[in-house]
Amino acid sequence: MTEQKITVLVPGRMHPRALERLTAAFDVVQTAPGAELELTDAVKAKIAGVATTNRMPADWIDQLPNLKVIANFGVGYDGVNASHAGTKGIFVTNTPDVLNDEVADTTIGLLINTVRRLPVAETYLREGRWEKEGAFALTPLSLKGRHVGLLGLGRIGLEIAKRLEPFKVKISYHTRTQRADVPYTYAPSLLDLARSVDTLISIIPATPQTYKIINADVLAALGANGVFINVGRGTSVDDEALIAALKTNVIAAAGLDVFYDEPRIPAGFFDLPNLSMLPHVASASVPTRNDMADLVVDNLIGWFRDGTLLTPVPETPVKG
Ligand code: A2R
């Protein structure tokens, strides 16, 4: 196969199935985390494709003179400088849609964990406290009768909204552009959304415009019965404001799957009994991660076979 002559760089870690398929189709150069671009100029000149897990800054792109395409593992590609790649005629792909259901399912799980304190209740049982101390304390919060606001109603946000419908909660949303195809109430700003709901779910990408937009004002608007859930990106949240809001009951509870500087968690988070945390696992099942791995590899194979990209990002548009 002609693909075997093409060199693909894997800077750092990569899903094992993606790596296995890449190795079968291409000459793969994999570098260690922390030494991603430690390569000779001759090797750098051979690299035509990159498969990465959300890391490809401009200066890495600039070191690869013959790079044609960067395939990102993940729907969020904020760690890949796609606009810089675009100016150089280099295409970027991501892995949308194949993870929508998994992330939406996990979001509902995290919401219920947060409101009904299920992980705390299980720990109580496992520690033998049920038998010794009696029934686990009633949860002050309930999902019943809530009004949920979605910050972001894209591919994943819409799946979350559909899953919320059978819970009989009211649903509103805020995006920059109102959607004509949904029955949910539109809020023209994030602050308007926070004022009108008691539960806020963030499922927006990390961009300069979304940086720390969930701030003290938004949390105050959400109110004392408020629940905040983040399954988008940690950079959307002002962590100091969130810690203060949870400590002083400006809001009632929060559930986070994503963090500002993963896997480092602010020390203040661990002391908050009204915070439920997951280690960024929303898409982390074997079947869903396999589908994401296949999409990474199929984008690269398609491109080097006949110029087909299955899922190019908007900054580098190509017809698939
Ligand atoms: O604003 P719009 O109309 O482009 O709607 C998008 C919304 N969004 C924003 N909403 C308010 N203010 C912003 N500055 C802003 N920027 C984007 O986020 C849209 O409704 C949603 C993104 O949807 P998709 O592009 O379909 O992304 P998907 O697949 O739902 O994934 C969302 C994010 C990923 O970027 C990862 O960071 C994370 O979830 O896994």
mmCIF file of C-alpha atoms and ligand atoms in Angstrom:
data_model
loop_
_atom_site.group_PDB
_atom_site.id
_atom_site.type_symbol
_atom_site.label_atom_id
_atom_site.label_comp_id
_atom_site.label_asym_id
_atom_site.label_seq_id
_atom_site.Cartn_x
_atom_site.Cartn_y
_atom_site.Cartn_z
ATOM 1 C CA MET A 1 0.000 0.000 0.000
ATOM 2 C CA THR A 2 1.207 3.499 -0.826
ATOM 3 C CA GLU A 3 0.162 4.706 2.650
ATOM 4 C CA GLN A 4 3.109 2.805 4.161
ATOM 5 C CA LYS A 5 5.528 5.404 2.752
ATOM 6 C CA ILE A 6 3.786 8.297 4.483
ATOM 7 C CA THR A 7 5.174 9.379 7.838
ATOM 8 C CA VAL A 8 2.773 10.265 10.651
ATOM 9 C CA LEU A 9 3.926 11.816 13.929
ATOM 10 C CA VAL A 10 2.209 10.869 17.172
ATOM 11 C CA PRO A 11 3.435 13.442 19.708
ATOM 12 C CA GLY A 12 2.935 11.911 23.157
ATOM 13 C CA ARG A 13 0.211 9.482 24.175
ATOM 14 C CA MET A 14 -2.372 8.025 21.825
ATOM 15 C CA HIS A 15 -5.259 5.608 22.175
ATOM 16 C CA PRO A 16 -3.874 2.058 21.598
ATOM 17 C CA ARG A 17 -6.373 1.158 18.863
ATOM 18 C CA ALA A 18 -5.551 4.346 16.954
ATOM 19 C CA LEU A 19 -1.838 3.620 17.323
ATOM 20 C CA GLU A 20 -2.258 0.030 16.108
ATOM 21 C CA ARG A 21 -4.224 1.087 13.018
ATOM 22 C CA LEU A 22 -1.854 3.978 12.287
ATOM 23 C CA THR A 23 1.131 1.660 12.511
ATOM 24 C CA ALA A 24 -0.498 -0.709 9.998
ATOM 25 C CA ALA A 25 -1.166 2.113 7.508
ATOM 26 C CA PHE A 26 1.772 4.538 7.910
ATOM 27 C CA ASP A 27 5.365 4.900 9.075
ATOM 28 C CA VAL A 28 4.638 6.097 12.614
ATOM 29 C CA VAL A 29 7.071 8.220 14.617
ATOM 30 C CA GLN A 30 5.892 8.364 18.227
ATOM 31 C CA THR A 31 7.640 10.700 20.656
ATOM 32 C CA ALA A 32 7.546 10.717 24.452
ATOM 33 C CA PRO A 33 5.420 13.152 26.457
ATOM 34 C CA GLY A 34 7.650 16.140 27.220
ATOM 35 C CA ALA A 35 9.849 15.435 24.174
ATOM 36 C CA GLU A 36 7.191 15.647 21.495
ATOM 37 C CA LEU A 37 9.237 17.472 18.848
ATOM 38 C CA GLU A 38 12.694 16.128 19.746
ATOM 39 C CA LEU A 39 13.433 14.862 16.258
ATOM 40 C CA THR A 40 16.154 15.410 13.667
ATOM 41 C CA ASP A 41 15.460 17.861 10.849
ATOM 42 C CA ALA A 42 15.475 14.934 8.418
ATOM 43 C CA VAL A 43 12.689 13.167 10.325
ATOM 44 C CA LYS A 44 10.735 16.412 10.744
ATOM 45 C CA ALA A 45 10.903 16.938 6.965
ATOM 46 C CA LYS A 46 9.336 13.510 6.357
ATOM 47 C CA ILE A 47 6.277 14.104 8.545
ATOM 48 C CA ALA A 48 3.118 14.654 6.481
ATOM 49 C CA GLY A 49 0.465 13.826 9.083
ATOM 50 C CA VAL A 50 -0.008 14.181 12.839
ATOM 51 C CA ALA A 51 -2.328 12.254 15.163
ATOM 52 C CA THR A 52 -2.605 14.060 18.485
ATOM 53 C CA THR A 53 -4.660 14.170 21.666
ATOM 54 C CA ASN A 54 -5.421 17.907 21.711
ATOM 55 C CA ARG A 55 -1.868 19.270 21.555
ATOM 56 C CA MET A 56 -0.373 20.909 18.481
ATOM 57 C CA PRO A 57 0.674 24.513 19.164
ATOM 58 C CA ALA A 58 1.825 26.905 16.426
ATOM 59 C CA ASP A 59 5.539 26.396 17.092
ATOM 60 C CA TRP A 60 5.217 22.608 16.631
ATOM 61 C CA ILE A 61 3.331 23.162 13.376
ATOM 62 C CA ASP A 62 6.080 25.518 12.211
ATOM 63 C CA GLN A 63 8.750 22.871 12.811
ATOM 64 C CA LEU A 64 7.187 20.441 10.320
ATOM 65 C CA PRO A 65 7.751 21.881 6.812
ATOM 66 C CA ASN A 66 5.811 19.203 4.909
ATOM 67 C CA LEU A 67 2.868 18.766 7.255
ATOM 68 C CA LYS A 68 -0.493 18.394 5.451
ATOM 69 C CA VAL A 69 -3.033 17.274 8.048
ATOM 70 C CA ILE A 70 -3.490 17.112 11.828
ATOM 71 C CA ALA A 71 -6.035 14.581 13.134
ATOM 72 C CA ASN A 72 -7.139 15.370 16.673
ATOM 73 C CA PHE A 73 -8.439 12.724 19.095
ATOM 74 C CA GLY A 74 -11.410 14.495 20.724
ATOM 75 C CA VAL A 75 -14.191 16.846 19.650
ATOM 76 C CA GLY A 76 -12.558 19.750 21.502
ATOM 77 C CA TYR A 77 -9.378 20.820 19.699
ATOM 78 C CA ASP A 78 -8.474 23.918 21.730
ATOM 79 C CA GLY A 79 -4.927 22.545 22.179
ATOM 80 C CA VAL A 80 -4.428 22.485 18.381
ATOM 81 C CA ASN A 81 -3.783 25.863 16.791
ATOM 82 C CA ALA A 82 -6.255 25.296 13.952
ATOM 83 C CA SER A 83 -6.323 28.881 12.703
ATOM 84 C CA HIS A 84 -2.518 28.880 12.445
ATOM 85 C CA ALA A 85 -2.680 25.543 10.613
ATOM 86 C CA GLY A 86 -5.338 27.022 8.308
ATOM 87 C CA THR A 87 -3.122 29.958 7.327
ATOM 88 C CA LYS A 88 -0.482 27.445 6.238
ATOM 89 C CA GLY A 89 -2.916 25.286 4.228
ATOM 90 C CA ILE A 90 -2.726 22.479 6.796
ATOM 91 C CA PHE A 91 -6.037 20.768 7.561
ATOM 92 C CA VAL A 92 -7.269 19.816 11.026
ATOM 93 C CA THR A 93 -9.847 17.162 11.872
ATOM 94 C CA ASN A 94 -11.582 16.309 15.163
ATOM 95 C CA THR A 95 -13.939 13.545 16.370
ATOM 96 C CA PRO A 96 -17.472 15.005 16.569
ATOM 97 C CA ASP A 97 -20.774 13.115 16.899
ATOM 98 C CA VAL A 98 -19.380 9.650 17.775
ATOM 99 C CA LEU A 99 -19.184 10.731 21.442
ATOM 100 C CA ASN A 100 -22.469 12.699 21.705
ATOM 101 C CA ASP A 101 -24.485 9.913 23.338
ATOM 102 C CA GLU A 102 -21.771 8.922 25.828
ATOM 103 C CA VAL A 103 -21.103 12.485 26.952
ATOM 104 C CA ALA A 104 -24.836 13.231 27.229
ATOM 105 C CA ASP A 105 -25.438 10.059 29.257
ATOM 106 C CA THR A 106 -22.564 10.898 31.611
ATOM 107 C CA THR A 107 -23.876 14.449 32.012
ATOM 108 C CA ILE A 108 -27.214 13.139 33.272
ATOM 109 C CA GLY A 109 -25.320 10.827 35.655
ATOM 110 C CA LEU A 110 -23.193 13.691 36.975
ATOM 111 C CA LEU A 111 -26.280 15.895 37.400
ATOM 112 C CA ILE A 112 -28.052 13.244 39.464
ATOM 113 C CA ASN A 113 -24.876 12.497 41.438
ATOM 114 C CA THR A 114 -24.605 16.193 42.273
ATOM 115 C CA VAL A 115 -28.236 16.765 43.219
ATOM 116 C CA ARG A 116 -28.871 13.475 45.038
ATOM 117 C CA ARG A 117 -25.289 12.953 46.386
ATOM 118 C CA LEU A 118 -25.192 9.331 45.178
ATOM 119 C CA PRO A 119 -21.364 8.911 45.343
ATOM 120 C CA VAL A 120 -21.412 10.198 48.949
ATOM 121 C CA ALA A 121 -24.274 7.842 49.798
ATOM 122 C CA GLU A 122 -22.372 4.868 48.349
ATOM 123 C CA THR A 123 -19.253 5.776 50.328
ATOM 124 C CA TYR A 124 -21.443 5.940 53.451
ATOM 125 C CA LEU A 125 -22.680 2.405 52.799
ATOM 126 C CA ARG A 126 -19.207 1.044 51.967
ATOM 127 C CA GLU A 127 -17.781 2.499 55.172
ATOM 128 C CA GLY A 128 -20.344 0.511 57.158
ATOM 129 C CA ARG A 129 -22.012 3.662 58.416
ATOM 130 C CA TRP A 130 -25.584 2.709 57.355
ATOM 131 C CA GLU A 131 -25.615 -0.175 59.833
ATOM 132 C CA LYS A 132 -23.844 1.785 62.601
ATOM 133 C CA GLU A 133 -25.369 5.235 62.229
ATOM 134 C CA GLY A 134 -28.667 4.689 60.444
ATOM 135 C CA ALA A 135 -30.107 5.985 57.221
ATOM 136 C CA PHE A 136 -28.108 8.352 55.011
ATOM 137 C CA ALA A 137 -29.219 11.992 55.396
ATOM 138 C CA LEU A 138 -32.009 13.140 53.097
ATOM 139 C CA THR A 139 -30.673 15.277 50.245
ATOM 140 C CA PRO A 140 -31.797 18.899 50.425
ATOM 141 C CA LEU A 141 -31.858 19.016 46.616
ATOM 142 C CA SER A 142 -33.984 17.177 44.076
ATOM 143 C CA LEU A 143 -34.074 17.132 40.275
ATOM 144 C CA LYS A 144 -37.854 17.267 40.420
ATOM 145 C CA GLY A 145 -39.317 20.554 39.235
ATOM 146 C CA ARG A 146 -35.998 22.073 38.185
ATOM 147 C CA HIS A 147 -35.475 24.490 35.314
ATOM 148 C CA VAL A 148 -32.323 23.528 33.431
ATOM 149 C CA GLY A 149 -30.368 25.984 31.308
ATOM 150 C CA LEU A 150 -27.924 24.694 28.732
ATOM 151 C CA LEU A 151 -24.972 26.922 27.927
ATOM 152 C CA GLY A 152 -24.284 25.481 24.457
ATOM 153 C CA LEU A 153 -26.813 23.605 22.359
ATOM 154 C CA GLY A 154 -24.620 22.039 19.694
ATOM 155 C CA ARG A 155 -24.197 18.362 18.907
ATOM 156 C CA ILE A 156 -23.716 17.291 22.540
ATOM 157 C CA GLY A 157 -25.925 19.961 24.135
ATOM 158 C CA LEU A 158 -28.878 18.857 22.049
ATOM 159 C CA GLU A 159 -28.443 15.234 23.159
ATOM 160 C CA ILE A 160 -28.337 16.384 26.788
ATOM 161 C CA ALA A 161 -31.547 18.376 26.259
ATOM 162 C CA LYS A 162 -33.305 15.357 24.701
ATOM 163 C CA ARG A 163 -32.314 13.220 27.674
ATOM 164 C CA LEU A 164 -33.587 15.855 30.111
ATOM 165 C CA GLU A 165 -37.080 15.899 28.572
ATOM 166 C CA PRO A 166 -38.277 12.651 30.216
ATOM 167 C CA PHE A 167 -37.199 14.058 33.604
ATOM 168 C CA LYS A 168 -40.008 16.617 33.151
ATOM 169 C CA VAL A 169 -37.741 19.582 33.874
ATOM 170 C CA LYS A 170 -38.115 22.916 32.064
ATOM 171 C CA ILE A 171 -35.352 23.521 29.503
ATOM 172 C CA SER A 172 -33.816 26.793 28.303
ATOM 173 C CA TYR A 173 -30.525 27.537 26.539
ATOM 174 C CA HIS A 174 -28.078 30.201 25.522
ATOM 175 C CA THR A 175 -25.910 30.168 22.410
ATOM 176 C CA ARG A 176 -24.696 33.121 20.348
ATOM 177 C CA THR A 177 -27.112 32.181 17.572
ATOM 178 C CA GLN A 178 -30.693 31.192 18.402
ATOM 179 C CA ARG A 179 -31.742 27.810 16.949
ATOM 180 C CA ALA A 180 -34.959 27.659 14.926
ATOM 181 C CA ASP A 181 -35.305 23.888 15.245
ATOM 182 C CA VAL A 182 -35.722 23.357 19.020
ATOM 183 C CA PRO A 183 -38.688 23.724 21.411
ATOM 184 C CA TYR A 184 -36.550 25.157 24.236
ATOM 185 C CA THR A 185 -36.660 28.772 25.481
ATOM 186 C CA TYR A 186 -33.815 30.947 24.198
ATOM 187 C CA ALA A 187 -31.957 33.321 26.528
ATOM 188 C CA PRO A 188 -30.152 36.154 24.703
ATOM 189 C CA SER A 189 -27.236 36.191 27.184
ATOM 190 C CA LEU A 190 -25.574 33.879 29.682
ATOM 191 C CA LEU A 191 -26.612 36.177 32.518
ATOM 192 C CA ASP A 192 -30.246 36.106 31.337
ATOM 193 C CA LEU A 193 -30.064 32.320 31.243
ATOM 194 C CA ALA A 194 -28.575 32.119 34.750
ATOM 195 C CA ARG A 195 -31.280 34.458 36.098
ATOM 196 C CA SER A 196 -34.119 32.397 34.612
ATOM 197 C CA VAL A 197 -32.964 28.865 35.582
ATOM 198 C CA ASP A 198 -31.858 27.063 38.750
ATOM 199 C CA THR A 199 -29.594 24.517 37.038
ATOM 200 C CA LEU A 200 -26.871 25.462 34.553
ATOM 201 C CA ILE A 201 -25.068 22.926 32.340
ATOM 202 C CA SER A 202 -22.041 24.135 30.394
ATOM 203 C CA ILE A 203 -21.242 22.312 27.142
ATOM 204 C CA ILE A 204 -19.329 24.905 25.140
ATOM 205 C CA PRO A 205 -15.817 24.777 23.671
ATOM 206 C CA ALA A 206 -12.712 26.490 25.056
ATOM 207 C CA THR A 207 -12.294 29.687 23.023
ATOM 208 C CA PRO A 208 -11.128 33.213 23.876
ATOM 209 C CA GLN A 209 -14.825 34.221 24.060
ATOM 210 C CA THR A 210 -15.726 31.490 26.584
ATOM 211 C CA TYR A 211 -12.728 32.093 28.899
ATOM 212 C CA LYS A 212 -13.980 32.247 32.525
ATOM 213 C CA ILE A 213 -17.459 33.398 31.444
ATOM 214 C CA ILE A 214 -19.021 31.418 34.304
ATOM 215 C CA ASN A 215 -18.056 34.010 36.887
ATOM 216 C CA ALA A 216 -19.289 35.413 40.220
ATOM 217 C CA ASP A 217 -22.128 37.362 38.544
ATOM 218 C CA VAL A 218 -23.416 34.286 36.704
ATOM 219 C CA LEU A 219 -23.261 32.147 39.859
ATOM 220 C CA ALA A 220 -25.047 34.832 41.909
ATOM 221 C CA ALA A 221 -27.748 34.986 39.225
ATOM 222 C CA LEU A 222 -28.152 31.204 39.399
ATOM 223 C CA GLY A 223 -29.040 31.634 43.061
ATOM 224 C CA ALA A 224 -29.106 29.756 46.352
ATOM 225 C CA ASN A 225 -30.981 26.748 44.940
ATOM 226 C CA GLY A 226 -28.601 26.717 41.984
ATOM 227 C CA VAL A 227 -26.722 23.723 40.602
ATOM 228 C CA PHE A 228 -23.862 24.157 38.142
ATOM 229 C CA ILE A 229 -22.617 21.281 35.949
ATOM 230 C CA ASN A 230 -19.573 21.512 33.644
ATOM 231 C CA VAL A 231 -18.927 18.912 30.939
ATOM 232 C CA GLY A 232 -17.490 21.327 28.350
ATOM 233 C CA ARG A 233 -14.107 22.777 29.274
ATOM 234 C CA GLY A 234 -12.634 23.924 32.608
ATOM 235 C CA THR A 235 -11.395 27.171 31.087
ATOM 236 C CA SER A 236 -15.005 28.445 30.918
ATOM 237 C CA VAL A 237 -15.136 28.732 34.720
ATOM 238 C CA ASP A 238 -13.664 31.229 37.167
ATOM 239 C CA ASP A 239 -12.606 28.624 39.746
ATOM 240 C CA GLU A 240 -12.079 31.127 42.579
ATOM 241 C CA ALA A 241 -15.612 32.443 42.077
ATOM 242 C CA LEU A 242 -16.964 28.878 42.008
ATOM 243 C CA ILE A 243 -15.167 27.902 45.237
ATOM 244 C CA ALA A 244 -16.469 31.053 46.955
ATOM 245 C CA ALA A 245 -20.007 30.449 45.675
ATOM 246 C CA LEU A 246 -20.018 26.836 46.914
ATOM 247 C CA LYS A 247 -18.463 27.760 50.277
ATOM 248 C CA THR A 248 -20.919 30.537 51.069
ATOM 249 C CA ASN A 249 -24.002 28.903 49.505
ATOM 250 C CA VAL A 250 -24.340 31.495 46.763
ATOM 251 C CA ILE A 251 -25.233 28.343 44.800
ATOM 252 C CA ALA A 252 -26.222 24.979 46.296
ATOM 253 C CA ALA A 253 -23.999 22.483 44.484
ATOM 254 C CA ALA A 254 -21.794 21.806 41.464
ATOM 255 C CA GLY A 255 -20.689 18.812 39.398
ATOM 256 C CA LEU A 256 -17.498 18.965 37.312
ATOM 257 C CA ASP A 257 -16.049 16.539 34.777
ATOM 258 C CA VAL A 258 -13.563 19.062 33.357
ATOM 259 C CA PHE A 259 -11.016 21.336 35.007
ATOM 260 C CA TYR A 260 -8.916 24.375 34.170
ATOM 261 C CA ASP A 261 -5.510 22.647 34.372
ATOM 262 C CA GLU A 262 -6.240 18.900 34.209
ATOM 263 C CA PRO A 263 -5.281 16.659 35.908
ATOM 264 C CA ARG A 264 -4.364 19.241 38.558
ATOM 265 C CA ILE A 265 -7.367 20.084 40.742
ATOM 266 C CA PRO A 266 -7.420 23.287 42.868
ATOM 267 C CA ALA A 267 -6.868 22.318 46.521
ATOM 268 C CA GLY A 268 -9.979 24.280 47.536
ATOM 269 C CA PHE A 269 -12.217 21.894 45.561
ATOM 270 C CA PHE A 270 -11.467 18.924 47.830
ATOM 271 C CA ASP A 271 -12.906 20.626 50.918
ATOM 272 C CA LEU A 272 -16.315 21.286 49.375
ATOM 273 C CA PRO A 273 -18.983 18.748 50.385
ATOM 274 C CA ASN A 274 -21.415 20.190 47.808
ATOM 275 C CA LEU A 275 -19.071 19.534 44.870
ATOM 276 C CA SER A 276 -19.171 16.271 42.875
ATOM 277 C CA MET A 277 -16.128 15.602 40.675
ATOM 278 C CA LEU A 278 -15.213 13.148 37.912
ATOM 279 C CA PRO A 279 -11.763 12.801 36.277
ATOM 280 C CA HIS A 280 -12.837 13.894 32.741
ATOM 281 C CA VAL A 281 -14.587 10.629 31.907
ATOM 282 C CA ALA A 282 -17.618 11.857 29.925
ATOM 283 C CA SER A 283 -16.600 10.037 26.718
ATOM 284 C CA ALA A 284 -14.408 7.460 28.454
ATOM 285 C CA SER A 285 -15.984 4.107 27.615
ATOM 286 C CA VAL A 286 -14.176 1.473 25.542
ATOM 287 C CA PRO A 287 -16.734 1.515 22.668
ATOM 288 C CA THR A 288 -16.891 5.326 22.396
ATOM 289 C CA ARG A 289 -13.129 5.806 22.622
ATOM 290 C CA ASN A 290 -12.713 3.086 19.953
ATOM 291 C CA ASP A 291 -15.075 5.023 17.662
ATOM 292 C CA MET A 292 -13.079 8.200 18.291
ATOM 293 C CA ALA A 293 -9.822 6.315 17.560
ATOM 294 C CA ASP A 294 -11.252 5.017 14.269
ATOM 295 C CA LEU A 295 -12.298 8.508 13.209
ATOM 296 C CA VAL A 296 -8.782 9.859 13.857
ATOM 297 C CA VAL A 297 -7.249 7.136 11.697
ATOM 298 C CA ASP A 298 -9.930 7.204 8.972
ATOM 299 C CA ASN A 299 -9.411 10.951 8.509
ATOM 300 C CA LEU A 300 -5.686 10.387 7.918
ATOM 301 C CA ILE A 301 -6.187 7.372 5.654
ATOM 302 C CA GLY A 302 -8.872 9.195 3.627
ATOM 303 C CA TRP A 303 -6.714 12.267 3.200
ATOM 304 C CA PHE A 304 -3.609 10.425 2.032
ATOM 305 C CA ARG A 305 -5.642 8.060 -0.176
ATOM 306 C CA ASP A 306 -7.676 10.609 -2.182
ATOM 307 C CA GLY A 307 -7.913 13.915 -0.317
ATOM 308 C CA THR A 308 -11.069 13.005 1.632
ATOM 309 C CA LEU A 309 -11.473 14.376 5.145
ATOM 310 C CA LEU A 310 -14.427 13.013 7.113
ATOM 311 C CA THR A 311 -14.590 15.615 9.867
ATOM 312 C CA PRO A 312 -12.576 18.781 9.144
ATOM 313 C CA VAL A 313 -12.932 21.612 11.688
ATOM 314 C CA PRO A 314 -14.522 24.900 10.549
ATOM 315 C CA GLU A 315 -11.166 26.763 10.600
ATOM 316 C CA THR A 316 -9.863 24.454 7.868
ATOM 317 C CA PRO A 317 -12.942 23.575 5.792
ATOM 318 C CA VAL A 318 -12.797 20.878 3.131
ATOM 319 C CA LYS A 319 -15.697 19.063 1.565
ATOM 320 C CA GLY A 320 -15.653 15.435 2.726
HETATM 321 O O1 A2R B 1 -22.766 30.195 19.920
HETATM 322 P P1 A2R B 1 -23.164 29.236 18.840
HETATM 323 O O2 A2R B 1 -24.469 29.614 18.233
HETATM 324 O O3 A2R B 1 -22.047 28.965 17.873
HETATM 325 O O4 A2R B 1 -23.449 27.841 19.623
HETATM 326 C C1 A2R B 1 -22.427 26.994 20.081
HETATM 327 C C2 A2R B 1 -22.066 27.205 21.545
HETATM 328 N N1 A2R B 1 -21.087 28.279 21.765
HETATM 329 C C3 A2R B 1 -21.328 29.359 22.530
HETATM 330 N N2 A2R B 1 -22.404 29.718 23.248
HETATM 331 C C4 A2R B 1 -22.341 30.897 23.906
HETATM 332 N N3 A2R B 1 -21.271 31.701 23.902
HETATM 333 C C5 A2R B 1 -20.147 31.375 23.194
HETATM 334 N N4 A2R B 1 -19.095 32.192 23.184
HETATM 335 C C6 A2R B 1 -20.154 30.150 22.472
HETATM 336 N N5 A2R B 1 -19.252 29.511 21.682
HETATM 337 C C7 A2R B 1 -19.840 28.378 21.270
HETATM 338 O O5 A2R B 1 -21.486 25.943 21.952
HETATM 339 C C8 A2R B 1 -22.938 25.551 20.123
HETATM 340 O O6 A2R B 1 -24.277 25.516 20.527
HETATM 341 C C9 A2R B 1 -22.052 24.889 21.187
HETATM 342 C C10 A2R B 1 -20.920 24.053 20.592
HETATM 343 O O7 A2R B 1 -21.497 23.030 19.860
HETATM 344 P P2 A2R B 1 -20.644 22.085 18.870
HETATM 345 O O8 A2R B 1 -19.677 22.916 18.088
HETATM 346 O O9 A2R B 1 -21.614 21.227 18.124
HETATM 347 O O10 A2R B 1 -19.756 21.232 19.842
HETATM 348 P P3 A2R B 1 -20.096 19.838 20.582
HETATM 349 O O11 A2R B 1 -19.773 18.715 19.674
HETATM 350 O O12 A2R B 1 -21.450 19.906 21.180
HETATM 351 O O13 A2R B 1 -18.973 19.865 21.713
HETATM 352 C C11 A2R B 1 -18.932 20.929 22.677
HETATM 353 C C12 A2R B 1 -17.662 20.934 23.488
HETATM 354 C C13 A2R B 1 -16.368 20.612 22.744
HETATM 355 O O14 A2R B 1 -15.846 21.702 22.062
HETATM 356 C C14 A2R B 1 -15.443 20.161 23.867
HETATM 357 O O15 A2R B 1 -14.788 21.255 24.428
HETATM 358 C C15 A2R B 1 -16.390 19.567 24.881
HETATM 359 O O16 A2R B 1 -17.718 19.948 24.474
HETATM 360 O O17 A2R B 1 -16.276 18.177 24.849
#
